[in-house]
């Protein structure tokens, strides 16, 4: 380990298709290339992050591997779920694979709760305790990685439901990927409102690490204007200097089951994620010595 403690970062934006998975996967690989030990946790039932690595989910399941669904449904520690890549990333990158069954986790936990109440004749107060325990399962599962890896990156589904809440409860920081379009900016107030509630009620440690712009056209005036808007909204220090340019390489890489570094290692698309990885390390190291208090200034 290179950091003094394990740092957990959740990628958050309820807007679909705004670069969450691309950022999680590429940042995980970028940090691993800088010799940090990294675990990526795929909590999205779409499993795009898992697929991006070329992992065959069906084969993993047949071979008896656990998935992130087992963290929620069977209290399985993430350390028992992760898979490693013997010939890739210098063995410093691990992935906890997603599962389509993650989409039914909230309903299954609700039935578990109802059964417990019916069986034990428990009161409302106990129902609250059970809900609290269920929301904390991902966090508890991640505790198995403390002191073992530098970074835990959590990819999340495009909504603000149960899974997203569990990711925010588990995290020290959240990062917001955005594509520069008016539609992508609209939901940000709601997202910050949700993160603020989680911070106040469930996870006082949670902080915004930064907003990262992706799919940027460096020639478009609009994209530069949106960066300024984000800086005004969140503060200059909360928008990453590094923006990820629009490149077909980012769309190609997951199709071939490779990260951007394996697919286009010496092109700008990969370099930008190295730069972003360095910025993430700098911010985290600065916070570790001087913690800030607010989720964000909005
Ligand atoms: N910098 C980029 N340049 C070009 N295409 C990009 C870039 N970043 C991401 N994409 C593409 O945009 C699409 C959406 O990105 P991605 O899957 O990362 O978003 P997401 O927020 O994870 O989506 P979802 O909400 O469905 O999980 C993908 O096809 C991806 O390959
Ligand atoms: Mg995604």
Short mmCIF file of N, CA and C in Angstrom, two decimals, residues 7 39 62 76 111 129 137 170 184-185 220 231 234 239 253:
data_model
loop_
_atom_site.label_atom_id
_atom_site.label_comp_id
_atom_site.label_asym_id
_atom_site.label_seq_id
_atom_site.Cartn_x
_atom_site.Cartn_y
_atom_site.Cartn_z
N UNK A 7 -8.89 4.32 0.86
CA UNK A 7 -9.81 5.41 0.51
C UNK A 7 -10.88 4.88 -0.44
N UNK A 39 -9.28 -1.73 -5.87
CA UNK A 39 -10.41 -2.64 -6.07
C UNK A 39 -11.55 -1.86 -6.71
N UNK A 62 -20.45 -19.95 -12.98
CA UNK A 62 -20.34 -21.42 -13.08
C UNK A 62 -19.18 -21.95 -12.26
N UNK A 76 -21.28 -11.29 2.36
CA UNK A 76 -19.97 -11.80 1.94
C UNK A 76 -18.96 -10.64 1.88
N UNK A 111 -38.22 -8.22 1.69
CA UNK A 111 -38.90 -9.47 2.11
C UNK A 111 -38.21 -10.06 3.33
N UNK A 129 -33.86 -0.65 12.81
CA UNK A 129 -32.51 -1.20 13.01
C UNK A 129 -32.13 -2.14 11.88
N UNK A 137 -24.65 -2.89 4.66
CA UNK A 137 -23.98 -4.15 4.30
C UNK A 137 -22.81 -3.98 3.35
N UNK A 170 -20.91 3.91 2.05
CA UNK A 170 -19.62 3.20 2.13
C UNK A 170 -18.42 4.09 1.86
N UNK A 184 -27.46 16.96 -18.62
CA UNK A 184 -26.63 16.33 -17.59
C UNK A 184 -26.51 17.20 -16.35
N UNK A 185 -26.64 18.51 -16.52
CA UNK A 185 -26.45 19.40 -15.38
C UNK A 185 -27.69 19.49 -14.51
N UNK A 220 -15.44 23.24 -28.65
CA UNK A 220 -16.80 23.78 -28.48
C UNK A 220 -16.83 24.81 -27.37
N UNK A 231 -17.59 25.30 -12.14
CA UNK A 231 -16.66 25.90 -11.16
C UNK A 231 -17.39 26.90 -10.27
N UNK A 234 -19.71 24.65 -7.89
CA UNK A 234 -19.10 23.77 -6.89
C UNK A 234 -17.85 24.36 -6.23
N UNK A 239 -13.75 21.13 -9.18
CA UNK A 239 -13.86 20.64 -10.57
C UNK A 239 -12.47 20.22 -11.00
N UNK A 253 -12.85 0.60 -26.41
CA UNK A 253 -12.12 -0.22 -25.43
C UNK A 253 -13.01 -1.28 -24.76
#
